[in-house]
mmCIF file of C-alpha atoms in Angstrom:
data_model
loop_
_atom_site.group_PDB
_atom_site.id
_atom_site.type_symbol
_atom_site.label_atom_id
_atom_site.label_comp_id
_atom_site.label_asym_id
_atom_site.label_seq_id
_atom_site.Cartn_x
_atom_site.Cartn_y
_atom_site.Cartn_z
ATOM 1 C CA ARG A 30 38.935 249.595 -102.051
ATOM 2 C CA LEU A 31 38.272 245.934 -103.360
ATOM 3 C CA GLY A 32 34.543 246.700 -103.870
ATOM 4 C CA ALA A 33 35.984 249.482 -105.983
ATOM 5 C CA VAL A 34 38.105 246.935 -108.158
ATOM 6 C CA VAL A 35 35.093 244.674 -108.598
ATOM 7 C CA GLU A 36 32.802 247.758 -109.786
ATOM 8 C CA ILE A 37 35.648 248.819 -112.229
ATOM 9 C CA ILE A 38 36.247 245.021 -113.651
ATOM 10 C CA HIS A 39 32.050 244.793 -113.775
ATOM 11 C CA THR A 40 32.006 247.932 -115.830
ATOM 12 C CA ALA A 41 35.081 247.053 -117.845
ATOM 13 C CA THR A 42 32.907 243.792 -118.971
ATOM 14 C CA LEU A 43 29.674 245.986 -119.793
ATOM 15 C CA VAL A 44 31.865 248.432 -122.151
ATOM 16 C CA HIS A 45 33.037 245.508 -123.948
ATOM 17 C CA ASP A 46 29.696 243.496 -123.781
ATOM 18 C CA ASP A 47 28.119 246.486 -125.392
ATOM 19 C CA ILE A 48 30.413 246.215 -128.247
ATOM 20 C CA ILE A 49 30.015 242.871 -128.661
ATOM 21 C CA ASP A 50 26.156 242.770 -128.904
ATOM 22 C CA ASP A 51 25.980 246.002 -131.025
ATOM 23 C CA ALA A 52 23.884 247.656 -128.125
ATOM 24 C CA LYS A 53 22.550 250.734 -128.472
ATOM 25 C CA THR A 54 21.442 251.472 -125.174
ATOM 26 C CA ARG A 55 22.305 250.658 -121.540
ATOM 27 C CA ARG A 56 19.754 251.324 -118.648
ATOM 28 C CA GLY A 57 17.803 253.550 -120.461
ATOM 29 C CA ARG A 58 20.796 255.711 -121.868
ATOM 30 C CA PRO A 59 22.948 255.629 -124.840
ATOM 31 C CA ALA A 60 25.541 252.831 -124.700
ATOM 32 C CA ALA A 61 29.107 254.228 -124.303
ATOM 33 C CA ASN A 62 30.293 252.904 -128.000
ATOM 34 C CA THR A 63 27.116 254.684 -129.748
ATOM 35 C CA GLN A 64 28.583 257.930 -128.097
ATOM 36 C CA TRP A 65 32.367 257.569 -128.468
ATOM 37 C CA GLY A 66 32.862 254.691 -131.109
ATOM 38 C CA ASN A 67 33.944 250.994 -130.855
ATOM 39 C CA SER A 68 37.537 251.788 -131.005
ATOM 40 C CA LYS A 69 37.648 254.135 -128.098
ATOM 41 C CA CYS A 70 35.468 251.969 -125.760
ATOM 42 C CA VAL A 71 37.754 248.800 -126.704
ATOM 43 C CA LEU A 72 40.653 250.631 -125.228
ATOM 44 C CA ALA A 73 38.407 252.417 -122.435
ATOM 45 C CA GLY A 74 37.635 248.791 -121.454
ATOM 46 C CA ASP A 75 41.165 247.839 -121.334
ATOM 47 C CA TRP A 76 42.240 250.642 -119.324
ATOM 48 C CA LEU A 77 39.414 249.834 -116.872
ATOM 49 C CA TYR A 78 40.754 246.440 -116.517
ATOM 50 C CA MET A 79 44.234 247.448 -115.855
ATOM 51 C CA GLN A 80 42.989 250.170 -113.129
ATOM 52 C CA ALA A 81 41.380 247.544 -111.315
ATOM 53 C CA PHE A 82 44.461 245.518 -111.082
ATOM 54 C CA LYS A 83 46.430 248.499 -110.356
ATOM 55 C CA ILE A 84 44.046 249.467 -107.061
ATOM 56 C CA ALA A 85 44.065 245.531 -106.419
ATOM 57 C CA VAL A 86 47.794 245.389 -106.037
ATOM 58 C CA GLN A 87 48.168 247.376 -103.135
ATOM 59 C CA GLU A 88 46.507 245.314 -101.174
ATOM 60 C CA ARG A 89 49.725 243.227 -101.531
ATOM 61 C CA ASN A 90 47.786 239.690 -101.080
ATOM 62 C CA PHE A 91 48.478 237.043 -103.937
ATOM 63 C CA ARG A 92 45.316 235.419 -102.913
ATOM 64 C CA ILE A 93 43.166 238.624 -103.883
ATOM 65 C CA LEU A 94 44.982 238.853 -106.795
ATOM 66 C CA ASP A 95 44.690 235.089 -107.785
ATOM 67 C CA THR A 96 41.003 235.272 -107.177
ATOM 68 C CA LEU A 97 40.611 238.533 -109.389
ATOM 69 C CA ILE A 98 42.527 236.964 -112.299
ATOM 70 C CA GLU A 99 40.676 233.747 -112.185
ATOM 71 C CA LEU A 100 37.413 235.835 -112.271
ATOM 72 C CA THR A 101 38.259 237.788 -115.435
ATOM 73 C CA GLN A 102 39.224 234.570 -117.219
ATOM 74 C CA GLN A 103 36.006 232.745 -116.175
ATOM 75 C CA MET A 104 34.166 235.936 -117.453
ATOM 76 C CA VAL A 105 35.835 236.277 -120.708
ATOM 77 C CA GLU A 106 35.709 232.548 -121.283
ATOM 78 C CA GLY A 107 31.798 232.842 -120.751
ATOM 79 C CA GLU A 108 31.791 235.731 -123.503
ATOM 80 C CA LEU A 109 33.469 233.542 -125.894
ATOM 81 C CA LEU A 110 31.465 230.394 -125.242
ATOM 82 C CA GLN A 111 28.183 232.541 -125.619
ATOM 83 C CA MET A 112 29.498 233.713 -128.924
ATOM 84 C CA GLU A 113 30.236 230.319 -129.993
ATOM 85 C CA ARG A 114 26.608 229.116 -129.057
ATOM 86 C CA LEU A 115 24.703 232.289 -130.475
ATOM 87 C CA GLY A 116 21.672 230.915 -132.390
ATOM 88 C CA LYS A 117 22.226 227.514 -131.488
ATOM 89 C CA LEU A 118 19.806 225.242 -129.079
ATOM 90 C CA ILE A 119 21.690 224.265 -126.107
ATOM 91 C CA THR A 120 21.194 222.087 -123.041
ATOM 92 C CA LEU A 121 19.965 223.593 -119.570
ATOM 93 C CA ASP A 122 23.487 222.170 -118.166
ATOM 94 C CA ASP A 123 25.240 224.438 -121.055
ATOM 95 C CA HIS A 124 23.176 227.509 -120.242
ATOM 96 C CA PHE A 125 23.930 227.257 -116.387
ATOM 97 C CA ASP A 126 27.714 226.929 -117.305
ATOM 98 C CA LEU A 127 26.979 230.069 -119.182
ATOM 99 C CA ILE A 128 25.260 231.891 -116.501
ATOM 100 C CA PHE A 129 28.125 230.954 -113.953
ATOM 101 C CA ARG A 130 30.710 232.109 -115.857
ATOM 102 C CA LYS A 131 29.156 235.520 -117.073
ATOM 103 C CA THR A 132 27.391 236.411 -114.010
ATOM 104 C CA ALA A 133 27.533 233.940 -110.615
ATOM 105 C CA CYS A 134 31.249 233.887 -110.574
ATOM 106 C CA LEU A 135 31.334 237.780 -110.273
ATOM 107 C CA PHE A 136 28.973 237.480 -107.229
ATOM 108 C CA SER A 137 30.810 234.615 -105.579
ATOM 109 C CA VAL A 138 34.180 236.310 -105.819
ATOM 110 C CA CYS A 139 32.558 239.306 -104.040
ATOM 111 C CA MET A 140 31.958 237.266 -101.271
ATOM 112 C CA ARG A 141 35.116 235.411 -101.312
ATOM 113 C CA LEU A 142 37.314 238.666 -101.320
ATOM 114 C CA GLY A 143 35.259 239.816 -98.062
ATOM 115 C CA ALA A 144 36.220 236.440 -96.840
ATOM 116 C CA ILE A 145 40.078 236.726 -97.700
ATOM 117 C CA LEU A 146 40.138 240.221 -96.081
ATOM 118 C CA GLY A 147 38.374 239.268 -92.980
ATOM 119 C CA GLY A 148 40.638 236.111 -92.233
ATOM 120 C CA ALA A 149 37.817 233.750 -92.540
ATOM 121 C CA SER A 150 38.303 229.935 -92.295
ATOM 122 C CA ALA A 151 38.185 227.589 -95.521
ATOM 123 C CA GLU A 152 34.937 226.420 -94.479
ATOM 124 C CA GLN A 153 33.351 229.994 -93.854
ATOM 125 C CA GLU A 154 34.805 231.057 -97.284
ATOM 126 C CA ASP A 155 33.327 227.903 -98.959
ATOM 127 C CA ALA A 156 29.824 229.265 -97.601
ATOM 128 C CA LEU A 157 30.421 232.843 -98.561
ATOM 129 C CA GLY A 158 31.342 231.506 -102.105
ATOM 130 C CA LYS A 159 28.191 229.538 -102.281
ATOM 131 C CA TYR A 160 25.931 232.458 -101.353
ATOM 132 C CA GLY A 161 27.599 234.563 -104.118
ATOM 133 C CA HIS A 162 27.186 231.641 -106.685
ATOM 134 C CA ASP A 163 23.481 231.097 -105.665
ATOM 135 C CA LEU A 164 22.446 234.565 -105.581
ATOM 136 C CA GLY A 165 24.193 235.157 -108.830
ATOM 137 C CA MET A 166 22.228 232.227 -110.714
ATOM 138 C CA ALA A 167 18.870 233.595 -109.034
ATOM 139 C CA PHE A 168 19.850 237.157 -110.350
ATOM 140 C CA GLN A 169 20.423 236.131 -114.065
ATOM 141 C CA ILE A 170 17.615 233.623 -114.142
ATOM 142 C CA VAL A 171 15.254 236.613 -113.277
ATOM 143 C CA ASP A 172 17.127 238.899 -115.309
ATOM 144 C CA ASP A 173 16.470 236.477 -118.556
ATOM 145 C CA VAL A 174 12.631 236.445 -117.493
ATOM 146 C CA LEU A 175 12.323 239.881 -117.367
ATOM 147 C CA ASP A 176 14.258 240.178 -120.859
ATOM 148 C CA LEU A 177 11.093 238.280 -121.849
ATOM 149 C CA THR A 178 8.057 239.811 -119.773
ATOM 150 C CA ALA A 179 9.050 243.336 -118.726
ATOM 151 C CA SER A 180 8.164 246.298 -120.895
ATOM 152 C CA GLU A 181 11.004 248.400 -122.798
ATOM 153 C CA GLU A 182 10.014 251.250 -120.509
ATOM 154 C CA VAL A 183 10.977 249.442 -117.181
ATOM 155 C CA LEU A 184 13.641 247.557 -118.837
ATOM 156 C CA GLY A 185 15.609 250.423 -120.357
ATOM 157 C CA LYS A 186 16.369 248.351 -123.398
ATOM 158 C CA PRO A 187 14.426 246.579 -126.181
ATOM 159 C CA VAL A 188 12.535 243.560 -125.013
ATOM 160 C CA ALA A 189 13.639 240.048 -125.747
ATOM 161 C CA SER A 190 17.028 241.174 -126.631
ATOM 162 C CA ASP A 191 18.550 238.129 -125.734
ATOM 163 C CA LEU A 192 16.242 235.997 -128.436
ATOM 164 C CA ARG A 193 17.119 238.744 -130.738
ATOM 165 C CA GLU A 194 20.640 238.407 -130.426
ATOM 166 C CA GLY A 195 20.362 234.606 -130.810
ATOM 167 C CA LYS A 196 20.760 233.643 -127.073
ATOM 168 C CA VAL A 197 18.408 230.978 -125.607
ATOM 169 C CA THR A 198 17.793 231.210 -122.118
ATOM 170 C CA MET A 199 16.144 228.846 -119.499
ATOM 171 C CA ALA A 200 12.529 229.665 -120.108
ATOM 172 C CA VAL A 201 13.184 229.206 -123.857
ATOM 173 C CA ILE A 202 14.912 225.987 -123.469
ATOM 174 C CA HIS A 203 12.220 224.441 -121.320
ATOM 175 C CA ALA A 204 9.615 225.547 -123.989
ATOM 176 C CA ILE A 205 11.729 224.006 -126.783
ATOM 177 C CA GLU A 206 11.997 220.579 -124.895
ATOM 178 C CA ARG A 207 8.177 220.456 -125.002
ATOM 179 C CA CYS A 208 6.537 222.308 -127.797
ATOM 180 C CA THR A 209 5.132 221.407 -131.302
ATOM 181 C CA PRO A 210 7.435 221.529 -134.269
ATOM 182 C CA GLU A 211 5.500 224.252 -135.616
ATOM 183 C CA GLU A 212 6.350 226.393 -132.516
ATOM 184 C CA ARG A 213 10.026 225.384 -132.296
ATOM 185 C CA ALA A 214 10.295 226.665 -135.658
ATOM 186 C CA LYS A 215 8.968 229.970 -134.772
ATOM 187 C CA ILE A 216 11.616 230.325 -131.879
ATOM 188 C CA GLU A 217 14.250 228.994 -134.405
ATOM 189 C CA THR A 218 13.220 231.556 -136.819
ATOM 190 C CA ILE A 219 13.968 234.459 -134.762
ATOM 191 C CA LEU A 220 17.565 232.946 -133.341
ATOM 192 C CA ASN A 221 18.260 232.348 -137.243
ATOM 193 C CA ASP A 222 17.069 235.797 -138.452
ATOM 194 C CA ARG A 223 18.143 237.848 -135.131
ATOM 195 C CA ALA A 224 14.641 239.494 -135.743
ATOM 196 C CA PHE A 225 11.114 238.962 -135.230
ATOM 197 C CA ASN A 226 10.349 238.477 -138.764
ATOM 198 C CA GLY A 227 6.986 236.809 -138.989
ATOM 199 C CA VAL A 228 6.859 236.021 -135.631
ATOM 200 C CA THR A 229 5.664 238.231 -132.781
ATOM 201 C CA HIS A 230 7.037 238.877 -129.333
ATOM 202 C CA ALA A 231 3.140 238.017 -128.117
ATOM 203 C CA GLU A 232 3.526 234.710 -129.955
ATOM 204 C CA ILE A 233 6.719 233.930 -128.414
ATOM 205 C CA LEU A 234 5.392 234.563 -124.763
ATOM 206 C CA ALA A 235 2.206 232.697 -125.431
ATOM 207 C CA ILE A 236 4.103 229.517 -126.150
ATOM 208 C CA LEU A 237 6.161 230.082 -123.080
ATOM 209 C CA GLU A 238 3.148 230.523 -120.811
ATOM 210 C CA ARG A 239 1.541 227.593 -122.722
ATOM 211 C CA TYR A 240 4.357 225.153 -121.042
ATOM 212 C CA GLY A 241 4.470 227.370 -117.947
ATOM 213 C CA SER A 242 8.200 227.689 -118.841
ATOM 214 C CA LEU A 243 7.976 231.338 -117.307
ATOM 215 C CA ASP A 244 7.142 230.029 -113.775
ATOM 216 C CA VAL A 245 9.576 227.047 -114.143
ATOM 217 C CA ALA A 246 12.504 229.713 -114.591
ATOM 218 C CA THR A 247 10.967 231.594 -111.672
ATOM 219 C CA SER A 248 10.841 229.011 -109.467
ATOM 220 C CA ARG A 249 14.365 227.740 -110.184
ATOM 221 C CA ALA A 250 15.546 231.220 -109.293
ATOM 222 C CA ALA A 251 13.578 231.157 -105.898
ATOM 223 C CA GLN A 252 15.177 227.848 -105.241
ATOM 224 C CA TYR A 253 18.836 229.209 -105.841
ATOM 225 C CA ALA A 254 17.770 232.168 -103.422
ATOM 226 C CA GLU A 255 16.687 229.928 -100.649
ATOM 227 C CA SER A 256 19.567 228.128 -101.212
ATOM 228 C CA ALA A 257 21.807 230.984 -100.963
ATOM 229 C CA CYS A 258 20.056 232.119 -97.441
ATOM 230 C CA LYS A 259 20.732 228.446 -96.091
ATOM 231 C CA SER A 260 24.593 228.474 -97.111
ATOM 232 C CA ILE A 261 25.242 231.433 -94.714
ATOM 233 C CA CYS A 262 22.641 230.713 -91.877
ATOM 234 C CA PHE A 263 25.347 229.156 -89.316
ATOM 235 C CA PHE A 264 27.044 232.682 -89.190
ATOM 236 C CA PRO A 265 26.272 234.673 -86.137
ATOM 237 C CA ASP A 266 23.368 237.287 -86.362
ATOM 238 C CA SER A 267 24.233 240.838 -87.582
ATOM 239 C CA GLU A 268 23.192 243.904 -89.267
ATOM 240 C CA ILE A 269 25.227 242.600 -92.389
ATOM 241 C CA LYS A 270 23.885 238.991 -92.275
ATOM 242 C CA ARG A 271 20.256 240.499 -92.393
ATOM 243 C CA ALA A 272 21.148 242.370 -95.248
ATOM 244 C CA LEU A 273 22.646 239.168 -96.854
ATOM 245 C CA LEU A 274 19.397 237.336 -96.010
ATOM 246 C CA TRP A 275 17.265 240.092 -97.739
ATOM 247 C CA ALA A 276 18.977 240.286 -100.973
ATOM 248 C CA PRO A 277 18.124 236.905 -102.377
ATOM 249 C CA GLU A 278 14.423 237.756 -101.739
ATOM 250 C CA PHE A 279 14.910 241.203 -103.450
ATOM 251 C CA VAL A 280 16.548 239.584 -106.433
ATOM 252 C CA VAL A 281 13.892 237.378 -107.186
ATOM 253 C CA ALA A 282 10.902 239.737 -106.647
ATOM 254 C CA ARG A 283 12.539 242.785 -108.609
ATOM 255 C CA GLU A 284 10.530 243.903 -111.531
ATOM 256 C CA LYS A 285 13.745 245.416 -113.636
#
């Protein structure tokens, strides 16, 4: 039941995100807002949020409700912070804070909900929460790298859409801190124009590869994946534990 609740909340955020980003596609198919318009999709997202909490209330557990409310607040704050920082060159710490609010907190709460339902100790709940946090951070960093490197056919959406929307991600931040003023100007042009005007995607990739920025981001994702596995190593062996130990490896190795 709580798995469904989290999926409904996640879906609500995606419906609203596509409106905010004016997205045309989602996983290679027309986004909801392109089919039914923004007005209906704002209300659909609101309805999904309320449906999720209606189901969650059936657990009659205040800790679960508190956890879900805090999650929703974090995700909304993450979206607001991102909107405020669009087109701006932010620090790596700011970027990681955004990743936490937008993605890793959702992964972390999924794990914490299982701990609460299972009657876990505070130490066990914290360990599972950390696993979710680190897995979420790894997932989002890889997602950001794929946005820059994968093909449109594989991604199911336009490549480099983050840059086009004015979002700087880890590889771009790493390159900006090391590149020449001319190279920096090329990146800033895309962020300011919200388009590849006079600067090609290949030129940006060349800058990122010149400074090893894509490899640095992939390596950081692998560190988070390894940390996720370590955080649950003290739990007894089981089929579920083996699945959880496999997930970080899959997240880092995926190509779409």
